[in-house]
Structure formats: structure tokens, C-alpha cells
Amino acid sequence: MMSTTNLIKSILSITTSLSLTQLIPYLICFLLYLIFLEQKSYLTKKRFIPGPSFVLPFIGNAIPLVRDPTKFWELQSTLAKSTPLGFSVNYFFGNFIVFIRDTELSHKVFTNVKPNAFQPMGHPFGKKLFGEHNLFYMLGEDHKNIRRRIAPNFTPKALSTYTSLQQIIILKHLKSWVEKSQLGDSIPIRVLARDMNLETSQTVFVGPYLGQKAREIFKRDYFFFNFGLTKLPFDFPGTAFRNAKLACDRLAGTLGNCATMSREKMENGEEPSCLIDFWMQATIREIEETNDNGVTVPPFSTDAEIGGYLFDFLFAAQDASTSSLLWAVALLDSHPEVLAKVREEVARIWLPESDTLITSEQLTKMKYTQAVAREVVRYRPPATLVPHITIETFPLTESYSIPKGTLVFPSVFESSFQGFTEPDRFDPDRFSEERKEDEIFKRNFLAFGVGPHQCVGQRYALNQLVLFISMFTSLIDFKRDRTDGCDETVYVPTICPKDDCKVFLSKRCTRYPSFPRVGELNTGP
């Protein structure tokens, strides 16, 4: 059979002597030949695995994926369940994909993130958006080194600082939500929760280094970025994807400038007041140690690099946290017995009228509320799928090896409904001291990942959820505006209730607590 290269050379030689009309049959033949090669490649990779027997040329099943992601992934799950294999295949935009619902096979992917196996993606087209230099694509020693430098950002002292900041921002936004509800109409809180989390992330991550005008620009750019994540990856001027890519560059640049300002402050010996300060304090200490030993400046320590990694933090924390807050509201509304127990526990430990921030010690005592938060994350894991790509062909099972360059989607959502006692039931007591299902079924609780790329900020994320639940249920009376299908899941890009969680809100407490302003916090030793 003539090779593709020779066929192209033959066509090019013919074009010099033929008119456009005469060329059409050759072009059609060439197009059909490419389609044939594509289908052959797909079927060769597919082999006996459940999946479509034929895919649309070039775009595959990209349109169904973008039009209705929920339905697309539910179909993949159904295909994966159709045989004992526990996985299925599909194809879009030239990418062969493998969807994994089996927990043990998902573990195989998560624990084999290394140069000769898998690389995390963060997003199916993440490299085009984030570029090469970010946490998602780091492997081996480089990844170990950057995680070691990130660790000081999540010490008990650092988390205590963040907890205070988180509460101040949560209170500010909850008060505004109630004001928006005064006319008696229900309001969708997805965008409101996203804005609250964005301000929380800005304040916790870069605090005093982002002025009000910069925050507004930041908010606009994050909207462009977030909107482009769910669109087709057409990288042309004016497209949502291009706007997202440009916004990503601007956001990373802004965070890099914040790192520069933090460096100056920490070099003057001031106390850390936000995450970038804790990071920069440790970085400066390491640079001084290397200078004393006559070693060059350590890698991953420039302001631009740190700004890029901060953006990874923002991306990882922002939409996942918004998803969890929405599902917490929805699930507490539909389980009044759980809501009553949360309110009773919080009232024993903290009262709004105390005008004091919830301390780290008090947060630790809220055992049941913490169990509710963990069950929300299990029952509706925000990042349902964690894309990886095979760097080399990988033997997934004894009978099937995933080809090199395949997009692999271990399903955290599917694992959450395997193993646990009555997994389809929302039951916070499964995480109680008596039942300890978080330990018994630890392998199925994959919401924060496992292996070398396990979420380093999971304690911070859980604190945000517990604080929100505690304050929301104590300060506000709420009721869902229930409509048909309101609790169906949609991808935006994490999963959220279909109605954006529409609720009726009213003030519940006698008066709101009086917290200090962000700049008034004493963050010293």
C-alpha cells in the first residue's frame, strides 16, 4: 500500500498541472484515505474494550461531550459497567480516551505518575491553557522538590492564619446574600459562591498585595479563564479558548507581581499574613542557606515561577470549593435531620453573639460537622474525573495495555460509590469514630487523589467547607426552591446542581458577629 507521504507527494505533483475542478476527485480520495487511517487507528487501539464502533472523522465525539458532559460521561460509565473490565474507550479531536470506573485500576493510574507511565493533565487541553511549566505536568525529583517547598504553606500556624481570613470573607458574603433575598424571591447562589471563594482565595493566597482595582481585573480574567475551560479548544482570536489562554497568562503575571511584593516584605523580617508570605519566607531561608554554602539559587524560587504555581493553587481550589459549598447547601436542605445535628453541635462550640472568630481548636471539636463535610465531598466529589496522559504504553490489565498518548480519565465519582456501606445514601455518620468508613474504605475515597500528586491543600479545602457549613447554618435560615431536575448534575467545569442551587434565604441569628477587618488581624507569633 502506498504510504501517506508518497500519496501526498503524488497529489502535489498532480496539482501543478490540473485545475481545481479536476483536483476534486483526488482531494476526496485523499480525505477518504485519512478517514480510513483514523478509523483503523481507533479500532486498533480499542480492540475488545467497550466503546463506540465508529467515530466521526477528526472530531470524534467532541460535540456530545461539549453539549452535555453529564450524559457523555454517564454513557462511558454504562459502557464500563457492561463488562467485568471496569473501563471503556472513546475518541475526540484526535485523542483516544480511556474512562476508568474500577477503583483498583484508578489507583494504578494515580500511583504510576512517573516519566515512563502517566502524567496528570488538570484539563484535557491543559497544556494549551497552562503551558508546560506548572504543577500538573511536573514529575520525578522536580515535583518532589516543589511539593517540599509548598509544605510550609499548610502548617498548623499557616492554616490558623487562613482560618481567620476565611471566616471574615464568608461573613461578608453571607450578609450580602441575605440582602439580595429580601424581596422574598429565591436566588441562585452558584455565581455568588464562586465570587466568595475567589475573594477568599485572593485574600488567603496573596492578601495585601492585590488592590481593589487589581481584584476586579483578576475577577474578570478568571471569568474568561473559567468560561473557556468548557469550550472547544479552538485557539483563534476571539474564541472563548483563546480568551481563556490569554487570561491565564495575565493571572499568572499578576500573581508573580504579588510574589515580588511579598519577597520584599519577608526580607524585612515581617510576619506572614497570607499563603504567599509563608511560601516566600521559606524560599528566602532556603536561598540564604544555599548562598552560605556557595550553591546557586535553588530552582522554582523566582517570582514568576511562584506566580505560576500560585495560579495552579487558585485553579485547584476555586471551582472545586464552589461545587462542594453548593452541594452542602442542597444536601443539608434535603436532609433536615443532618442540618439539625450540625446546628446543635456548632451552637455548643461557637455562638455568633460571641463576636469571636472560630479557632482552630473549636474547628477540631466540630466532629459531626467535619463528617458532614467529608460526606459531601464523597457523595459529590467536585472534580469527578482527573485526566492523565500515557507517556509510554502502560499495561492496565493482563489483557490490555493503554497506548502511548492516550487520555485516561480515572473516575473519582465512580469510586465514591463503591465499597462504602449503602454508598448511594448521604450518611455523614459513616465518618464517625464508631464506623470509621474513611479508614475502612480509604481506597475508595479518592476526592483528593492518591499517590505523588495527592492534593497538598486538602486540609485547607476541608476547613473552608466546615467553616462555611458552620457559619451558613448558624447565621441563615434557608430553603431550596425545588423544581424538576434541580439536583441533576451539570459540569461548569466541576459538578454543580442544575439549577445553580436556588434558595430562599433569611437572617437566622439575633445579630451577625462582629469580626475584625482583614488588615486588623494580629498574625504575629
Short mmCIF file of C-alpha atoms in Angstrom, two decimals:
data_model
loop_
_atom_site.label_atom_id
_atom_site.label_comp_id
_atom_site.label_asym_id
_atom_site.label_seq_id
_atom_site.Cartn_x
_atom_site.Cartn_y
_atom_site.Cartn_z
CA MET A 1 0.00 0.00 0.00
CA MET A 2 1.28 3.50 -0.87
CA SER A 3 2.46 5.40 2.21
CA THR A 4 0.76 8.64 3.22
CA THR A 5 3.95 10.61 2.45
CA ASN A 6 4.19 9.21 -1.07
CA LEU A 7 0.48 9.82 -1.63
CA ILE A 8 0.87 13.48 -0.62
CA LYS A 9 3.87 13.88 -2.94
CA SER A 10 1.89 12.39 -5.80
CA ILE A 11 -1.05 14.72 -5.19
CA LEU A 12 1.24 17.77 -5.02
CA SER A 13 2.89 16.85 -8.30
CA ILE A 14 -0.50 16.47 -9.97
CA THR A 15 -1.81 19.82 -8.68
CA THR A 16 0.69 21.75 -10.77
CA SER A 17 -0.96 20.62 -13.99
CA LEU A 18 -4.66 20.30 -13.01
CA SER A 19 -7.45 22.83 -12.43
CA LEU A 20 -9.44 22.99 -9.20
CA THR A 21 -12.33 21.06 -10.74
CA GLN A 22 -10.00 18.33 -11.86
CA LEU A 23 -8.43 18.18 -8.40
CA ILE A 24 -11.68 17.49 -6.52
CA PRO A 25 -11.70 13.68 -7.09
CA TYR A 26 -8.10 13.45 -5.85
CA LEU A 27 -8.85 15.56 -2.79
CA ILE A 28 -11.90 13.43 -1.99
CA CYS A 29 -9.81 10.28 -2.30
CA PHE A 30 -7.16 11.76 -0.04
CA LEU A 31 -9.78 12.77 2.56
CA LEU A 32 -11.34 9.31 2.49
CA TYR A 33 -7.90 7.78 2.91
CA LEU A 34 -7.24 9.92 6.02
CA ILE A 35 -10.63 8.94 7.44
CA PHE A 36 -9.83 5.28 6.82
CA LEU A 37 -6.47 5.60 8.60
CA GLU A 38 -8.12 7.36 11.55
CA GLN A 39 -10.80 4.69 11.96
CA LYS A 40 -8.22 1.94 11.62
CA SER A 41 -6.02 3.55 14.30
CA TYR A 42 -9.01 3.94 16.64
CA LEU A 43 -10.19 0.34 16.22
CA THR A 44 -6.64 -0.97 16.65
CA LYS A 45 -6.36 0.82 19.98
CA LYS A 46 -9.92 -0.04 21.01
CA ARG A 47 -9.61 -3.79 20.43
CA PHE A 48 -12.24 -5.61 22.55
CA ILE A 49 -12.88 -2.74 25.01
CA PRO A 50 -16.48 -1.36 25.25
CA GLY A 51 -16.87 1.84 23.25
CA PRO A 52 -18.33 3.19 20.00
CA SER A 53 -17.56 1.05 16.96
CA PHE A 54 -17.35 4.10 14.70
CA VAL A 55 -16.40 7.71 15.48
CA LEU A 56 -16.99 10.85 13.46
CA PRO A 57 -13.94 11.81 11.38
CA PHE A 58 -11.45 14.14 13.08
CA ILE A 59 -13.75 15.45 15.86
CA GLY A 60 -14.92 12.07 17.14
CA ASN A 61 -17.47 12.53 19.95
CA ALA A 62 -16.34 16.05 20.90
CA ILE A 63 -19.76 17.60 20.15
CA PRO A 64 -21.71 15.29 22.54
CA LEU A 65 -19.01 15.88 25.17
CA VAL A 66 -19.25 19.67 24.98
CA ARG A 67 -23.04 19.76 24.52
CA ASP A 68 -23.87 17.53 27.51
CA PRO A 69 -20.82 16.38 29.54
CA THR A 70 -23.02 14.70 32.15
CA LYS A 71 -24.73 12.49 29.59
CA PHE A 72 -21.43 11.76 27.84
CA TRP A 73 -19.69 10.51 30.99
CA GLU A 74 -22.78 8.61 32.14
CA LEU A 75 -22.66 6.74 28.83
CA GLN A 76 -18.97 5.95 29.39
CA SER A 77 -19.84 4.64 32.85
CA THR A 78 -22.62 2.46 31.41
CA LEU A 79 -20.20 1.05 28.84
CA ALA A 80 -17.60 0.39 31.55
CA LYS A 81 -20.20 -1.46 33.62
CA SER A 82 -21.24 -3.60 30.65
CA THR A 83 -18.29 -5.98 31.14
CA PRO A 84 -16.14 -7.05 34.12
CA LEU A 85 -13.25 -4.96 32.72
CA GLY A 86 -14.23 -1.78 34.58
CA PHE A 87 -13.26 0.65 31.82
CA SER A 88 -14.37 1.86 28.39
CA VAL A 89 -12.99 3.89 25.47
CA ASN A 90 -13.95 6.77 23.18
CA TYR A 91 -12.38 9.34 20.87
CA PHE A 92 -12.44 13.11 20.37
CA PHE A 93 -10.27 15.64 18.49
CA GLY A 94 -7.69 13.06 17.51
CA ASN A 95 -7.39 11.82 21.11
CA PHE A 96 -8.06 8.21 22.03
CA ILE A 97 -9.50 8.16 25.57
CA VAL A 98 -9.91 5.54 28.28
CA PHE A 99 -12.54 6.02 31.01
CA ILE A 100 -11.90 4.05 34.24
CA ARG A 101 -14.60 3.34 36.83
CA ASP A 102 -12.87 0.48 38.69
CA THR A 103 -11.23 1.76 41.88
CA GLU A 104 -8.19 -0.52 41.76
CA LEU A 105 -7.46 0.45 38.16
CA SER A 106 -7.80 4.13 39.12
CA HIS A 107 -5.22 3.55 41.86
CA LYS A 108 -2.93 2.08 39.22
CA VAL A 109 -3.07 5.35 37.31
CA PHE A 110 -2.71 7.67 40.33
CA THR A 111 0.25 5.76 41.78
CA ASN A 112 2.09 5.47 38.46
CA VAL A 113 2.59 9.16 37.77
CA LYS A 114 6.18 9.00 36.54
CA PRO A 115 8.18 9.61 33.35
CA ASN A 116 7.54 6.14 31.90
CA ALA A 117 3.84 5.86 32.74
CA PHE A 118 1.32 8.68 33.35
CA GLN A 119 1.31 12.45 33.55
CA PRO A 120 -1.59 14.40 35.11
CA MET A 121 -3.32 16.84 32.79
CA GLY A 122 -5.55 19.01 35.01
CA HIS A 123 -7.70 19.55 31.91
CA PRO A 124 -7.91 17.58 28.61
CA PHE A 125 -6.37 20.57 26.79
CA GLY A 126 -4.47 21.86 29.80
CA LYS A 127 -1.07 22.24 28.16
CA LYS A 128 -2.53 24.71 25.67
CA LEU A 129 -4.03 26.69 28.55
CA PHE A 130 -1.49 26.43 31.35
CA GLY A 131 1.69 25.95 29.35
CA GLU A 132 4.41 23.46 30.21
CA HIS A 133 5.61 24.97 33.48
CA ASN A 134 3.08 24.17 36.17
CA LEU A 135 2.47 21.66 38.93
CA PHE A 136 0.18 19.46 36.84
CA TYR A 137 2.97 18.46 34.46
CA MET A 138 5.87 18.14 36.87
CA LEU A 139 7.28 14.67 37.51
CA GLY A 140 10.03 12.95 39.46
CA GLU A 141 12.52 14.97 41.52
CA ASP A 142 11.26 18.32 40.22
CA HIS A 143 7.79 17.54 41.52
CA LYS A 144 9.12 16.29 44.86
CA ASN A 145 11.16 19.47 45.28
CA ILE A 146 8.27 21.82 44.60
CA ARG A 147 5.93 19.89 46.93
CA ARG A 148 8.60 20.12 49.64
CA ARG A 149 8.64 23.89 49.19
CA ILE A 150 4.83 24.04 49.29
CA ALA A 151 4.59 22.14 52.61
CA PRO A 152 5.30 25.20 54.85
CA ASN A 153 2.17 26.83 53.37
CA PHE A 154 -0.05 24.33 55.20
CA THR A 155 1.45 24.04 58.68
CA PRO A 156 -0.95 24.40 61.66
CA LYS A 157 0.21 28.01 62.12
CA ALA A 158 -0.42 28.84 58.46
CA LEU A 159 -3.82 27.12 58.45
CA SER A 160 -4.79 29.05 61.57
CA THR A 161 -3.99 32.31 59.79
CA TYR A 162 -6.07 31.25 56.78
CA THR A 163 -8.98 30.18 59.00
CA SER A 164 -9.35 33.70 60.35
CA LEU A 165 -9.24 35.21 56.86
CA GLN A 166 -11.73 32.67 55.53
CA GLN A 167 -14.33 33.49 58.20
CA ILE A 168 -14.12 37.24 57.61
CA ILE A 169 -14.74 36.82 53.87
CA ILE A 170 -17.50 34.23 54.38
CA LEU A 171 -19.37 36.54 56.79
CA LYS A 172 -19.12 39.48 54.41
CA HIS A 173 -20.66 37.48 51.57
CA LEU A 174 -23.34 35.72 53.60
CA LYS A 175 -24.65 39.11 54.75
CA SER A 176 -24.84 40.28 51.13
CA TRP A 177 -26.64 37.08 50.10
CA VAL A 178 -29.38 37.70 52.65
CA GLU A 179 -29.72 41.31 51.45
CA LYS A 180 -30.22 40.05 47.90
CA SER A 181 -33.03 37.78 49.15
CA GLN A 182 -35.03 40.47 50.98
CA LEU A 183 -37.66 40.70 48.24
CA GLY A 184 -38.70 37.14 49.04
CA ASP A 185 -37.56 35.59 45.79
CA SER A 186 -35.20 32.64 45.60
CA ILE A 187 -31.69 33.35 44.35
CA PRO A 188 -29.19 31.04 42.60
CA ILE A 189 -26.01 31.01 44.66
CA ARG A 190 -23.51 29.37 42.29
CA VAL A 191 -22.05 32.63 41.00
CA LEU A 192 -22.31 34.18 44.47
CA ALA A 193 -20.42 31.24 45.99
CA ARG A 194 -17.83 31.40 43.23
CA ASP A 195 -17.26 35.12 43.87
CA MET A 196 -16.97 34.44 47.61
CA ASN A 197 -14.41 31.72 47.01
CA LEU A 198 -12.49 33.89 44.57
CA GLU A 199 -12.21 36.69 47.15
CA THR A 200 -11.29 34.10 49.78
CA SER A 201 -8.55 32.67 47.55
CA GLN A 202 -7.24 36.13 46.70
CA THR A 203 -7.15 37.13 50.37
CA VAL A 204 -5.68 33.87 51.67
CA PHE A 205 -3.15 33.43 48.87
CA VAL A 206 -1.90 36.98 48.21
CA GLY A 207 -3.78 39.10 50.79
CA PRO A 208 -2.45 42.66 50.92
CA TYR A 209 -0.65 42.54 47.57
CA LEU A 210 -3.78 42.69 45.42
CA GLY A 211 -5.55 46.07 45.50
CA GLN A 212 -9.26 46.57 44.80
CA LYS A 213 -8.77 47.53 41.14
CA ALA A 214 -6.44 44.57 40.63
CA ARG A 215 -9.05 42.29 42.23
CA GLU A 216 -11.72 43.45 39.77
CA ILE A 217 -9.41 42.80 36.81
CA PHE A 218 -8.48 39.47 38.38
CA LYS A 219 -12.15 38.55 38.72
CA ARG A 220 -12.82 39.40 35.06
CA ASP A 221 -9.84 37.39 33.85
CA TYR A 222 -10.82 34.42 35.99
CA PHE A 223 -14.27 34.52 34.41
CA PHE A 224 -12.70 34.37 30.93
CA PHE A 225 -10.49 31.50 32.04
CA ASN A 226 -13.31 29.57 33.67
CA PHE A 227 -15.67 30.08 30.73
CA GLY A 228 -13.08 28.85 28.23
CA LEU A 229 -12.47 25.61 30.14
CA THR A 230 -15.76 24.11 28.93
CA LYS A 231 -15.49 25.26 25.31
CA LEU A 232 -13.99 23.62 22.24
CA PRO A 233 -10.19 24.13 22.07
CA PHE A 234 -10.21 26.43 19.01
CA ASP A 235 -7.16 28.63 19.58
CA PHE A 236 -8.12 31.53 17.30
CA PRO A 237 -8.51 35.25 18.11
CA GLY A 238 -11.89 35.99 19.65
CA THR A 239 -12.69 32.42 20.67
CA ALA A 240 -13.51 31.56 24.28
CA PHE A 241 -10.50 29.22 24.42
CA ARG A 242 -8.06 31.93 23.22
CA ASN A 243 -9.54 34.41 25.71
CA ALA A 244 -9.05 31.82 28.46
CA LYS A 245 -5.44 31.26 27.42
CA LEU A 246 -4.65 34.99 27.45
CA ALA A 247 -6.43 35.42 30.78
CA CYS A 248 -4.37 32.57 32.24
CA ASP A 249 -1.14 34.37 31.25
CA ARG A 250 -2.34 37.64 32.78
CA LEU A 251 -3.44 35.94 36.02
CA ALA A 252 -0.08 34.19 36.44
CA GLY A 253 1.70 37.51 35.76
CA THR A 254 -0.38 39.30 38.40
CA LEU A 255 0.41 36.61 40.96
CA GLY A 256 4.10 36.88 40.05
CA ASN A 257 3.97 40.60 40.90
CA CYS A 258 2.40 39.69 44.25
CA ALA A 259 5.31 37.32 44.88
CA THR A 260 7.75 40.20 44.27
CA MET A 261 6.00 42.40 46.85
CA SER A 262 5.86 39.55 49.35
CA ARG A 263 9.59 38.90 48.91
CA GLU A 264 10.38 42.50 49.87
CA LYS A 265 8.17 42.27 52.97
CA MET A 266 9.60 38.95 54.14
CA GLU A 267 13.17 40.13 53.56
CA ASN A 268 12.40 42.91 56.04
CA GLY A 269 11.54 40.28 58.64
CA GLU A 270 7.79 40.96 58.87
CA GLU A 271 5.34 38.28 59.96
CA PRO A 272 3.45 36.29 57.27
CA SER A 273 -0.17 37.35 56.73
CA CYS A 274 -1.12 35.11 53.78
CA LEU A 275 -0.02 31.99 51.91
CA ILE A 276 2.49 33.71 49.61
CA ASP A 277 4.23 35.14 52.71
CA PHE A 278 4.67 31.68 54.25
CA TRP A 279 5.94 30.41 50.89
CA MET A 280 8.31 33.35 50.41
CA GLN A 281 9.58 33.17 53.99
CA ALA A 282 10.65 29.55 53.45
CA THR A 283 12.08 30.40 50.00
CA ILE A 284 14.21 33.24 51.34
CA ARG A 285 15.50 30.99 54.12
CA GLU A 286 16.48 28.35 51.55
CA ILE A 287 18.18 30.91 49.31
CA GLU A 288 20.21 32.21 52.27
CA GLU A 289 21.27 28.66 53.15
CA THR A 290 22.37 27.91 49.59
CA ASN A 291 24.30 31.20 49.42
CA ASP A 292 26.12 30.34 52.64
CA ASN A 293 27.12 27.01 51.10
CA GLY A 294 28.21 28.62 47.82
CA VAL A 295 25.40 26.95 45.87
CA THR A 296 23.43 28.67 43.13
CA VAL A 297 19.87 29.90 43.70
CA PRO A 298 17.54 26.88 44.16
CA PRO A 299 15.14 26.03 41.34
CA PHE A 300 11.47 27.06 41.33
CA SER A 301 12.20 30.09 43.51
CA THR A 302 11.82 33.03 41.11
CA ASP A 303 8.81 35.31 41.49
CA ALA A 304 7.49 34.38 38.03
CA GLU A 305 7.70 30.65 38.79
CA ILE A 306 5.98 31.05 42.16
CA GLY A 307 3.27 33.16 40.48
CA GLY A 308 2.62 30.33 38.03
CA TYR A 309 2.36 27.76 40.80
CA LEU A 310 0.04 30.06 42.76
CA PHE A 311 -2.27 30.08 39.75
CA ASP A 312 -2.33 26.27 39.88
CA PHE A 313 -3.43 26.58 43.52
CA LEU A 314 -6.15 29.01 42.55
CA PHE A 315 -7.44 26.75 39.78
CA ALA A 316 -7.39 23.70 42.06
CA ALA A 317 -9.14 25.45 44.96
CA GLN A 318 -11.61 27.76 43.30
CA ASP A 319 -14.18 25.70 41.38
CA ALA A 320 -13.81 22.58 43.50
CA SER A 321 -14.65 24.55 46.63
CA THR A 322 -17.62 26.25 44.94
CA SER A 323 -19.00 22.86 43.92
CA SER A 324 -18.72 21.49 47.46
CA LEU A 325 -20.42 24.54 49.03
CA LEU A 326 -23.39 24.25 46.67
CA TRP A 327 -23.85 20.55 47.30
CA ALA A 328 -23.54 21.14 51.05
CA VAL A 329 -26.48 23.56 50.89
CA ALA A 330 -28.52 21.24 48.66
CA LEU A 331 -27.86 18.15 50.77
CA LEU A 332 -28.47 19.85 54.13
CA ASP A 333 -31.80 21.13 52.81
CA SER A 334 -32.87 17.65 51.72
CA HIS A 335 -31.67 16.05 54.98
CA PRO A 336 -33.19 18.15 57.81
CA GLU A 337 -32.08 15.65 60.47
CA VAL A 338 -28.44 16.23 59.44
CA LEU A 339 -28.96 20.00 59.44
CA ALA A 340 -30.41 19.88 62.96
CA LYS A 341 -27.41 17.93 64.27
CA VAL A 342 -24.96 20.36 62.66
CA ARG A 343 -26.72 23.37 64.20
CA GLU A 344 -26.80 21.72 67.61
CA GLU A 345 -23.09 20.89 67.52
CA VAL A 346 -21.97 24.30 66.30
CA ALA A 347 -24.12 26.07 68.92
CA ARG A 348 -22.37 24.10 71.69
CA ILE A 349 -18.96 25.23 70.46
CA TRP A 350 -19.42 28.70 68.93
CA LEU A 351 -22.10 31.42 69.02
CA PRO A 352 -22.35 34.37 66.61
CA GLU A 353 -23.03 36.70 69.55
CA SER A 354 -19.58 35.92 70.97
CA ASP A 355 -18.07 38.21 68.31
CA THR A 356 -15.07 35.88 68.19
CA LEU A 357 -13.62 34.01 65.24
CA ILE A 358 -13.88 30.23 65.30
CA THR A 359 -10.49 29.00 66.47
CA SER A 360 -8.59 26.02 65.09
CA GLU A 361 -9.29 24.18 68.37
CA GLN A 362 -13.03 24.81 68.07
CA LEU A 363 -12.97 23.68 64.45
CA THR A 364 -11.35 20.41 65.53
CA LYS A 365 -14.12 19.83 68.08
CA MET A 366 -16.83 20.02 65.41
CA LYS A 367 -16.59 16.27 64.73
CA TYR A 368 -20.02 15.83 63.21
CA THR A 369 -19.76 18.93 61.00
CA GLN A 370 -16.40 17.67 59.78
CA ALA A 371 -18.04 14.32 58.97
CA VAL A 372 -20.74 16.16 57.01
CA ALA A 373 -18.08 17.98 55.01
CA ARG A 374 -16.27 14.75 54.17
CA GLU A 375 -19.54 13.08 53.19
CA VAL A 376 -20.41 16.00 50.89
CA VAL A 377 -17.05 15.54 49.17
CA ARG A 378 -17.57 11.77 48.90
CA TYR A 379 -21.15 11.96 47.73
CA ARG A 380 -20.50 14.72 45.18
CA PRO A 381 -16.74 14.85 44.51
CA PRO A 382 -16.25 18.18 42.69
CA ALA A 383 -13.52 17.03 40.30
CA THR A 384 -15.26 13.87 39.16
CA LEU A 385 -12.54 12.99 36.67
CA VAL A 386 -8.78 13.54 36.86
CA PRO A 387 -7.30 13.49 33.34
CA HIS A 388 -3.93 11.84 32.76
CA ILE A 389 -1.98 11.06 29.60
CA THR A 390 0.12 7.98 28.96
CA ILE A 391 3.75 8.92 28.34
CA GLU A 392 4.53 5.35 27.34
CA THR A 393 2.32 2.32 26.64
CA PHE A 394 1.05 1.10 30.01
CA PRO A 395 -0.22 -2.41 30.92
CA LEU A 396 -3.52 -1.60 32.65
CA THR A 397 -4.63 -5.24 32.90
CA GLU A 398 -3.16 -8.59 31.85
CA SER A 399 -5.12 -8.42 28.60
CA TYR A 400 -4.99 -4.72 27.73
CA SER A 401 -2.27 -2.07 27.54
CA ILE A 402 -3.17 1.60 27.16
CA PRO A 403 -1.42 3.00 24.05
CA LYS A 404 1.07 5.84 24.34
CA GLY A 405 -0.52 9.29 24.08
CA THR A 406 -3.94 8.17 25.36
CA LEU A 407 -6.03 10.49 27.54
CA VAL A 408 -7.00 8.49 30.64
CA PHE A 409 -9.87 9.52 32.93
CA PRO A 410 -9.91 7.74 36.33
CA SER A 411 -13.39 8.46 37.74
CA VAL A 412 -13.29 9.70 41.33
CA PHE A 413 -17.08 9.86 41.23
CA GLU A 414 -17.45 6.17 40.36
CA SER A 415 -15.04 5.14 43.13
CA SER A 416 -17.05 7.14 45.67
CA PHE A 417 -20.00 4.81 45.09
CA GLN A 418 -18.06 1.59 45.50
CA GLY A 419 -17.21 -0.18 48.75
CA PHE A 420 -18.93 2.14 51.22
CA THR A 421 -21.96 0.94 53.18
CA GLU A 422 -25.07 1.94 51.20
CA PRO A 423 -22.94 4.26 49.02
CA ASP A 424 -25.98 5.83 47.31
CA ARG A 425 -27.17 7.25 50.65
CA PHE A 426 -25.97 10.58 52.06
CA ASP A 427 -24.80 9.45 55.50
CA PRO A 428 -22.26 11.57 57.45
CA ASP A 429 -22.20 9.01 60.26
CA ARG A 430 -20.12 6.74 58.05
CA PHE A 431 -17.17 9.00 59.00
CA SER A 432 -17.87 8.80 62.75
CA GLU A 433 -15.38 7.44 65.29
CA GLU A 434 -17.55 4.31 65.62
CA ARG A 435 -17.85 3.38 61.94
CA LYS A 436 -14.60 4.83 60.53
CA GLU A 437 -15.53 4.15 56.92
CA ASP A 438 -12.94 6.74 55.87
CA GLU A 439 -10.32 4.24 57.09
CA ILE A 440 -12.08 1.01 56.12
CA PHE A 441 -12.83 2.20 52.58
CA LYS A 442 -9.90 4.59 52.26
CA ARG A 443 -9.05 3.27 48.78
CA ASN A 444 -12.45 4.38 47.50
CA PHE A 445 -12.21 7.92 48.89
CA LEU A 446 -10.30 9.50 46.00
CA ALA A 447 -11.72 13.03 46.03
CA PHE A 448 -8.30 14.44 46.91
CA GLY A 449 -6.39 11.95 44.80
CA VAL A 450 -3.73 9.49 45.92
CA GLY A 451 -0.08 8.93 45.16
CA PRO A 452 2.58 11.55 44.32
CA HIS A 453 0.05 14.14 43.09
CA GLN A 454 -2.37 13.88 46.01
CA CYS A 455 -3.91 17.29 46.80
CA VAL A 456 -1.49 19.11 49.10
CA GLY A 457 -4.14 21.62 50.18
CA GLN A 458 -6.87 19.20 51.22
CA ARG A 459 -6.85 20.34 54.87
CA TYR A 460 -7.34 23.94 53.74
CA ALA A 461 -10.18 22.89 51.42
CA LEU A 462 -11.95 20.93 54.16
CA ASN A 463 -11.53 23.84 56.58
CA GLN A 464 -13.23 26.14 54.07
CA LEU A 465 -16.15 23.73 53.75
CA VAL A 466 -16.52 23.18 57.52
CA LEU A 467 -16.34 26.92 58.23
CA PHE A 468 -18.92 27.65 55.56
CA ILE A 469 -21.32 24.98 56.83
CA SER A 470 -20.89 26.17 60.43
CA MET A 471 -21.50 29.83 59.66
CA PHE A 472 -24.15 29.36 56.97
CA THR A 473 -26.32 27.11 59.15
CA SER A 474 -25.86 29.30 62.25
CA LEU A 475 -26.48 32.69 60.63
CA ILE A 476 -29.04 31.87 57.93
CA ASP A 477 -32.35 30.09 57.51
CA PHE A 478 -32.59 28.62 54.02
CA LYS A 479 -34.89 26.57 51.85
CA ARG A 480 -34.32 25.21 48.34
CA ASP A 481 -36.56 26.43 45.55
CA ARG A 482 -37.17 22.90 44.34
CA THR A 483 -38.03 22.36 40.68
CA ASP A 484 -37.97 19.26 38.48
CA GLY A 485 -34.40 18.16 37.90
CA CYS A 486 -32.87 20.84 40.15
CA ASP A 487 -30.47 18.33 41.73
CA GLU A 488 -29.24 16.87 38.45
CA THR A 489 -25.53 17.44 37.93
CA VAL A 490 -24.01 19.74 35.33
CA TYR A 491 -20.34 20.37 34.55
CA VAL A 492 -19.23 24.02 34.93
CA PRO A 493 -16.45 22.61 34.81
CA THR A 494 -16.80 20.91 38.23
CA ILE A 495 -20.20 19.38 39.00
CA CYS A 496 -22.98 21.58 40.41
CA PRO A 497 -26.76 21.33 40.82
CA LYS A 498 -28.54 22.00 37.54
CA ASP A 499 -30.49 24.99 38.94
CA ASP A 500 -27.32 26.66 40.30
CA CYS A 501 -28.72 25.88 43.77
CA LYS A 502 -31.63 28.34 44.02
CA VAL A 503 -32.55 29.06 47.64
CA PHE A 504 -34.72 31.31 49.77
CA LEU A 505 -32.58 32.98 52.44
CA SER A 506 -33.31 34.92 55.62
CA LYS A 507 -31.38 36.01 58.70
CA ARG A 508 -31.48 33.40 61.49
CA CYS A 509 -29.25 34.82 64.23
CA THR A 510 -30.16 37.65 66.58
CA ARG A 511 -27.31 39.68 65.11
CA TYR A 512 -24.32 38.99 62.95
CA PRO A 513 -20.96 38.53 64.68
CA SER A 514 -18.61 41.50 64.70
CA PHE A 515 -15.34 40.29 63.22
CA PRO A 516 -12.17 42.36 62.77
CA ARG A 517 -11.25 43.57 59.31
CA VAL A 518 -8.67 41.58 57.35
CA GLY A 519 -5.99 44.21 57.94
CA GLU A 520 -6.69 44.29 61.68
CA LEU A 521 -5.81 40.66 62.33
CA ASN A 522 -2.86 40.03 64.58
CA THR A 523 -0.83 37.49 62.62
CA GLY A 524 2.25 37.69 64.79
CA PRO A 525 3.54 34.85 66.99
#
